[in-house]
Coordinates of C-alpha atoms in Angstrom, one line a residue:
M1 CA 61.4 1.4 -185.6
P2 CA 61.8 -1.7 -187.6
I3 CA 63.8 -2.5 -190.5
E4 CA 60.9 -2.6 -193.6
G5 CA 62.0 -5.7 -194.7
F6 CA 64.5 -7.2 -192.5
D7 CA 63.0 -9.9 -190.6
Y8 CA 66.6 -10.4 -188.7
K9 CA 65.4 -13.2 -186.5
L10 CA 64.8 -15.6 -189.8
F11 CA 67.2 -14.1 -191.5
A12 CA 69.4 -15.0 -188.6
K13 CA 67.7 -18.8 -188.5
N14 CA 68.3 -18.9 -192.4
L15 CA 72.1 -18.2 -191.8
S16 CA 72.0 -20.7 -189.7
D17 CA 70.6 -23.3 -191.7
Q18 CA 73.5 -22.3 -194.0
V19 CA 76.7 -23.6 -192.0
G20 CA 76.4 -27.5 -191.1
P21 CA 76.6 -28.2 -194.8
A22 CA 79.4 -26.0 -195.2
L23 CA 81.4 -27.4 -192.3
P24 CA 84.8 -29.4 -192.2
P25 CA 83.7 -32.6 -192.0
E26 CA 86.4 -33.2 -189.7
L27 CA 84.9 -31.8 -186.4
A28 CA 83.7 -33.3 -184.2
D29 CA 79.2 -33.0 -183.8
A30 CA 80.0 -30.8 -181.2
D31 CA 81.8 -28.0 -182.3
K32 CA 79.2 -28.1 -185.5
Q33 CA 76.6 -27.8 -183.6
Y34 CA 78.8 -25.2 -181.3
I35 CA 79.2 -23.1 -184.5
I36 CA 76.0 -23.3 -185.8
N37 CA 74.2 -22.2 -182.4
I38 CA 76.7 -19.2 -181.7
V39 CA 76.0 -18.1 -186.0
Y40 CA 72.6 -17.6 -184.8
N41 CA 72.9 -16.6 -182.0
F42 CA 75.3 -13.6 -182.9
C43 CA 73.7 -12.5 -186.2
Y44 CA 70.5 -12.9 -184.3
M45 CA 71.8 -10.0 -181.0
A46 CA 73.6 -8.0 -184.6
G47 CA 70.4 -7.6 -186.5
E48 CA 68.2 -6.6 -183.4
A49 CA 71.1 -3.8 -182.3
I50 CA 70.3 -2.6 -186.0
A51 CA 67.2 -3.4 -185.9
N52 CA 66.6 -0.7 -182.4
D53 CA 69.4 1.5 -183.3
T54 CA 67.4 5.0 -184.7
S55 CA 70.6 6.8 -185.2
I56 CA 71.7 4.9 -188.1
N57 CA 68.3 4.8 -190.5
F58 CA 70.2 2.1 -192.2
N59 CA 67.4 0.2 -195.1
A60 CA 67.1 -4.1 -195.4
D61 CA 70.2 -4.5 -197.9
Q62 CA 72.6 -2.2 -195.4
A63 CA 71.5 -4.4 -192.1
C64 CA 71.7 -7.7 -193.8
I65 CA 75.3 -6.7 -194.4
V66 CA 75.8 -6.1 -191.6
T67 CA 74.8 -9.3 -189.9
Q68 CA 75.8 -11.4 -192.6
F69 CA 79.1 -10.3 -192.2
I70 CA 79.0 -11.2 -188.8
G71 CA 77.5 -14.1 -189.6
E72 CA 80.5 -15.3 -192.1
W73 CA 83.1 -14.6 -189.6
A74 CA 81.7 -15.9 -186.8
F75 CA 81.6 -19.0 -188.8
H76 CA 85.5 -19.2 -190.3
K77 CA 86.9 -18.5 -186.8
A78 CA 85.3 -20.9 -184.9
I79 CA 86.0 -23.2 -186.9
D80 CA 89.8 -21.9 -186.2
I81 CA 89.5 -21.3 -182.8
I82 CA 88.4 -24.8 -182.4
K83 CA 91.3 -26.5 -185.3
S84 CA 93.7 -24.4 -183.1
G85 CA 92.5 -26.5 -179.9
I86 CA 91.6 -23.9 -177.9
D87 CA 90.1 -24.7 -174.5
P88 CA 86.3 -24.4 -174.9
Q89 CA 86.1 -22.2 -171.9
F90 CA 87.8 -19.4 -173.8
R91 CA 85.6 -19.9 -177.3
D92 CA 83.3 -17.9 -176.2
G93 CA 85.6 -14.6 -175.2
I94 CA 87.6 -14.3 -178.0
M95 CA 84.3 -14.8 -181.0
Q96 CA 81.9 -11.8 -178.9
K97 CA 85.8 -9.6 -179.3
I98 CA 84.8 -10.2 -182.8
A99 CA 82.1 -10.5 -183.1
F100 CA 81.5 -6.5 -181.9
T101 CA 85.2 -5.8 -184.4
V102 CA 82.8 -6.6 -187.4
F103 CA 79.0 -4.7 -186.4
E104 CA 81.5 -2.2 -185.8
I105 CA 83.5 -1.7 -188.7
A106 CA 81.1 -3.0 -190.8
K107 CA 78.8 -0.4 -189.5
T108 CA 81.4 2.4 -190.0
A109 CA 82.1 1.1 -193.4
I110 CA 78.3 1.5 -194.7
I111 CA 78.0 4.7 -192.8
K112 CA 81.0 5.7 -194.8
Q113 CA 79.8 4.8 -198.5
L114 CA 82.3 2.2 -198.8
P115 CA 83.0 0.5 -202.2
Q116 CA 81.9 -3.2 -201.5
A117 CA 85.5 -4.6 -202.1
D118 CA 87.2 -1.5 -199.4
M119 CA 84.7 -2.6 -197.2
I120 CA 85.0 -6.6 -197.3
A121 CA 89.4 -5.7 -197.3
V122 CA 88.8 -3.3 -194.1
V123 CA 86.5 -5.9 -192.0
E124 CA 89.5 -8.7 -192.7
H125 CA 91.3 -6.7 -191.5
H126 CA 90.4 -5.1 -188.7
V127 CA 89.4 -9.2 -187.2
K128 CA 92.7 -10.5 -187.4
K129 CA 93.8 -8.0 -185.1
A130 CA 90.7 -8.2 -182.9
Y131 CA 91.8 -12.5 -182.8
A132 CA 95.2 -11.9 -182.9
E133 CA 95.1 -9.6 -179.4
A134 CA 92.4 -11.7 -177.7
L135 CA 94.9 -14.3 -178.5
E136 CA 97.7 -12.1 -177.0
E137 CA 95.6 -11.9 -174.0
L138 CA 95.3 -15.0 -173.1
K139 CA 98.7 -15.4 -173.2
S140 CA 99.3 -13.0 -171.6
K141 CA 97.6 -14.3 -168.8
G142 CA 99.6 -18.1 -168.8
V143 CA 96.5 -19.7 -171.4
L144 CA 98.1 -19.7 -173.9
N145 CA 102.4 -19.7 -174.7
D146 CA 104.0 -18.5 -177.8
E147 CA 103.0 -22.0 -179.4
Q148 CA 100.0 -22.0 -179.2
V149 CA 99.4 -18.5 -180.5
N150 CA 101.5 -19.0 -183.7
N151 CA 99.5 -22.0 -184.0
A152 CA 96.3 -20.8 -184.0
L153 CA 96.7 -17.5 -186.0
N154 CA 98.0 -20.2 -188.7
H155 CA 95.1 -21.2 -189.0
S156 CA 92.5 -19.3 -191.4
N157 CA 89.4 -20.8 -192.7
I158 CA 89.1 -17.9 -195.1
D159 CA 91.8 -18.7 -196.6
D160 CA 91.7 -22.5 -197.2
M161 CA 87.5 -22.0 -198.3
A162 CA 89.2 -19.0 -200.6
K163 CA 91.5 -21.2 -202.1
A164 CA 89.7 -24.6 -202.5
Q165 CA 86.9 -22.1 -204.5
A166 CA 89.5 -21.1 -206.7
E167 CA 90.8 -24.9 -207.5
A168 CA 87.1 -25.5 -208.5
E169 CA 86.5 -22.0 -210.6
A170 CA 89.1 -22.3 -212.5
Q171 CA 88.4 -25.8 -213.3
Q172 CA 85.4 -25.0 -214.0
Q173 CA 86.2 -22.7 -216.6
A174 CA 88.6 -24.2 -217.8
V175 CA 87.0 -27.2 -218.7
Q176 CA 83.6 -26.6 -218.6
G177 CA 82.7 -23.2 -218.4
G178 CA 82.2 -23.4 -222.8
A179 CA 85.7 -21.7 -223.5
Q180 CA 86.4 -23.8 -226.6
V181 CA 90.1 -25.0 -225.8
P182 CA 92.1 -26.2 -228.4
A183 CA 93.0 -30.0 -229.2
N184 CA 96.7 -29.3 -229.2
N185 CA 96.5 -27.0 -226.2
E186 CA 94.5 -29.8 -223.9
E187 CA 97.1 -31.2 -222.3
Y188 CA 98.7 -28.6 -221.0
V189 CA 95.8 -26.7 -219.8
K190 CA 95.7 -30.0 -217.9
Q191 CA 99.3 -29.5 -216.2
T192 CA 99.0 -26.0 -215.4
S193 CA 97.9 -24.5 -212.2
D194 CA 94.5 -23.8 -211.8
G195 CA 95.8 -20.4 -209.9
K196 CA 97.3 -19.8 -212.9
L197 CA 94.1 -21.2 -215.1
L198 CA 92.3 -18.5 -212.8
K199 CA 94.4 -14.8 -213.0
L200 CA 94.7 -16.1 -217.3
A201 CA 91.2 -15.7 -216.3
T202 CA 91.1 -12.4 -214.2
F203 CA 93.6 -11.5 -216.5
A204 CA 91.3 -11.6 -219.8
I205 CA 88.5 -9.7 -218.5
V206 CA 91.0 -6.6 -218.9
L207 CA 91.9 -8.2 -222.2
R208 CA 89.0 -7.8 -222.9
H209 CA 88.2 -3.7 -222.3
L210 CA 91.1 -3.5 -224.7
A211 CA 91.7 -2.1 -228.3
P212 CA 91.8 -5.2 -230.4
E213 CA 95.3 -3.6 -231.5
K214 CA 96.6 -2.9 -227.3
R215 CA 95.2 -6.3 -226.9
Q216 CA 96.8 -8.4 -229.3
G217 CA 100.1 -6.7 -228.4
L218 CA 99.0 -8.1 -224.9
L219 CA 98.7 -11.2 -225.8
N220 CA 102.7 -11.5 -228.0
K221 CA 104.3 -11.4 -224.4
F222 CA 102.3 -14.0 -223.1
S223 CA 103.9 -18.3 -224.2
P224 CA 101.6 -19.3 -227.5
D225 CA 100.0 -21.9 -224.5
D226 CA 98.7 -19.2 -222.8
A227 CA 97.9 -16.5 -225.8
A228 CA 95.9 -19.6 -227.1
I229 CA 93.9 -19.5 -223.6
L230 CA 93.4 -15.9 -222.7
A231 CA 92.1 -15.6 -226.4
D232 CA 89.8 -18.6 -225.2
Y233 CA 88.5 -16.7 -221.9
A234 CA 88.8 -13.2 -223.9
A235 CA 85.8 -14.6 -226.0
M236 CA 83.7 -16.0 -223.8
D237 CA 80.5 -15.1 -222.9
D238 CA 79.0 -12.9 -219.9
L239 CA 82.8 -14.3 -218.2
E240 CA 83.0 -11.2 -215.8
N241 CA 79.5 -13.8 -214.3
K242 CA 81.2 -16.8 -214.4
L243 CA 84.1 -15.6 -211.7
D244 CA 83.5 -14.7 -207.9
R245 CA 84.0 -11.5 -208.0
G246 CA 85.7 -11.5 -204.8
L247 CA 88.4 -13.7 -205.5
V248 CA 88.5 -11.7 -209.6
V249 CA 89.5 -9.4 -207.1
K250 CA 91.9 -10.2 -205.0
C251 CA 93.7 -11.9 -208.6
L252 CA 93.4 -8.2 -210.4
N253 CA 95.6 -7.4 -206.6
E254 CA 98.2 -9.4 -207.1
I255 CA 98.1 -9.1 -210.9
K256 CA 99.3 -4.9 -210.0
K257 CA 102.1 -5.8 -207.4
T258 CA 104.3 -7.3 -210.8
L259 CA 103.4 -4.1 -212.5
P260 CA 106.5 -2.0 -212.8
E261 CA 106.0 1.3 -212.4
P262 CA 105.7 4.1 -214.8
K263 CA 108.6 4.8 -215.2
T264 CA 108.2 9.0 -217.0
L265 CA 105.4 10.9 -216.6
N266 CA 102.9 12.3 -219.0
S267 CA 102.4 15.5 -219.4
S268 CA 99.1 15.7 -220.6
K269 CA 97.7 13.4 -219.2
I270 CA 98.7 14.9 -216.2
Y271 CA 96.7 18.0 -217.2
D272 CA 93.7 16.0 -218.3
R273 CA 93.3 14.5 -215.3
L274 CA 93.7 17.6 -213.5
Y275 CA 90.4 19.7 -215.7
K276 CA 88.4 16.3 -214.6
I277 CA 89.7 17.0 -211.3
V278 CA 88.8 21.0 -211.3
K279 CA 85.3 20.3 -213.0
N280 CA 83.9 18.0 -210.6
S281 CA 84.4 19.9 -208.0
D282 CA 83.8 23.3 -205.8
N283 CA 86.1 25.7 -207.6
Y284 CA 86.2 27.5 -203.9
K285 CA 87.5 25.0 -202.1
I286 CA 90.3 24.1 -205.1
S287 CA 90.7 28.1 -204.5
N288 CA 90.9 27.6 -200.7
M289 CA 93.2 24.6 -200.4
I290 CA 95.6 26.4 -203.2
G291 CA 94.9 29.8 -201.8
K292 CA 98.6 29.4 -199.8
E293 CA 100.5 27.2 -202.3
R294 CA 103.5 29.6 -204.1
K295 CA 102.3 32.1 -207.5
L296 CA 103.2 29.1 -209.6
I297 CA 101.3 26.7 -208.4
R298 CA 98.6 28.8 -208.2
D299 CA 98.6 29.5 -211.5
F300 CA 98.6 26.2 -212.8
V301 CA 95.8 24.7 -211.1
A302 CA 94.5 28.3 -212.1
A303 CA 94.5 27.2 -215.5
A304 CA 91.9 24.3 -215.3
T305 CA 89.3 26.2 -214.2
G306 CA 89.6 28.4 -217.1
Q307 CA 90.7 30.9 -214.9
G308 CA 93.7 32.0 -215.6
R309 CA 97.4 31.0 -218.4
G310 CA 98.1 28.4 -218.9
V311 CA 101.3 27.6 -217.0
E312 CA 104.4 24.5 -217.2
I313 CA 105.7 22.9 -214.6
P314 CA 107.4 19.6 -214.1
P315 CA 105.6 17.0 -214.5
R316 CA 106.3 15.1 -211.0
V317 CA 105.3 18.2 -209.4
A318 CA 102.3 18.4 -210.8
D319 CA 101.4 15.2 -210.9
I320 CA 102.0 15.9 -206.8
V321 CA 99.4 18.5 -206.7
C322 CA 96.7 16.6 -208.4
N323 CA 97.6 14.0 -205.9
H324 CA 96.9 16.2 -202.9
I325 CA 94.3 17.8 -204.6
E326 CA 92.3 14.5 -204.7
E327 CA 93.2 13.7 -201.2
K328 CA 91.7 16.8 -200.0
L329 CA 88.7 17.2 -201.8
K330 CA 88.1 13.3 -200.5
R331 CA 88.1 14.3 -196.4

């Protein structure tokens, strides 16, 4: 039964029409046409398969997401394959493995209702894995050698485009985005890398959600020049919508990796966390989870349900208990 609002033929045509202007200009015309054709064919087949699959019951938005994933990864990996110099007769085989992987992983991600950022990450992980496996298979058949495989793995059009976009976004935000950079700071901005400017803009989003005293405390930890840029970004109207969401998520993850792990655990915060978990969950299910735990643990959790008296346990243990319950509830 057709999916209301999802014309897969038209959608495949629209996606393939967007390919030409985005292709690297140095590619041969025949290679450019190959990429346009393969994006159209894969999107057409994926859209048709989703529209005819009565077992998943996707709506138009979900069908578009899966099909667009197919188109985007067909575009990027076809460029990687061509730039790697892999013989044309082996291109389709690699591309089919990648397309099938994206199709299945994207469908599963939607069925499991993964957040968009997680969906993007898990699809990318499996694409890289499928690509590497396809190259290894060709190597095992004597088609490619180690050097050719490594060369193919080192090409990443999606990373190249992300880097170029990050540079463009950072430059736009620093110079044309509307932030009033102090006159005595313009030279510093010009000398600052685009990647750093993007991270400063991303961190400014975090600052906007902090209390004034906390915000100022963090600004004081930066150099005067960086603090000035951060303050300008934080004051910018609609900053969140002026930055690419995917790049913001990537920058936030990079920033998170640089943060130190907390050295101490706050007992009150852990108990508040447990209380919220219990409050928003089925008490009967939680009781079954901890039924075989030690009495001290049972009493600790029971207190949060209002069915027992409070007990003190080491904060580290309490944190582990909270993590355990959260993990169990997700299953």
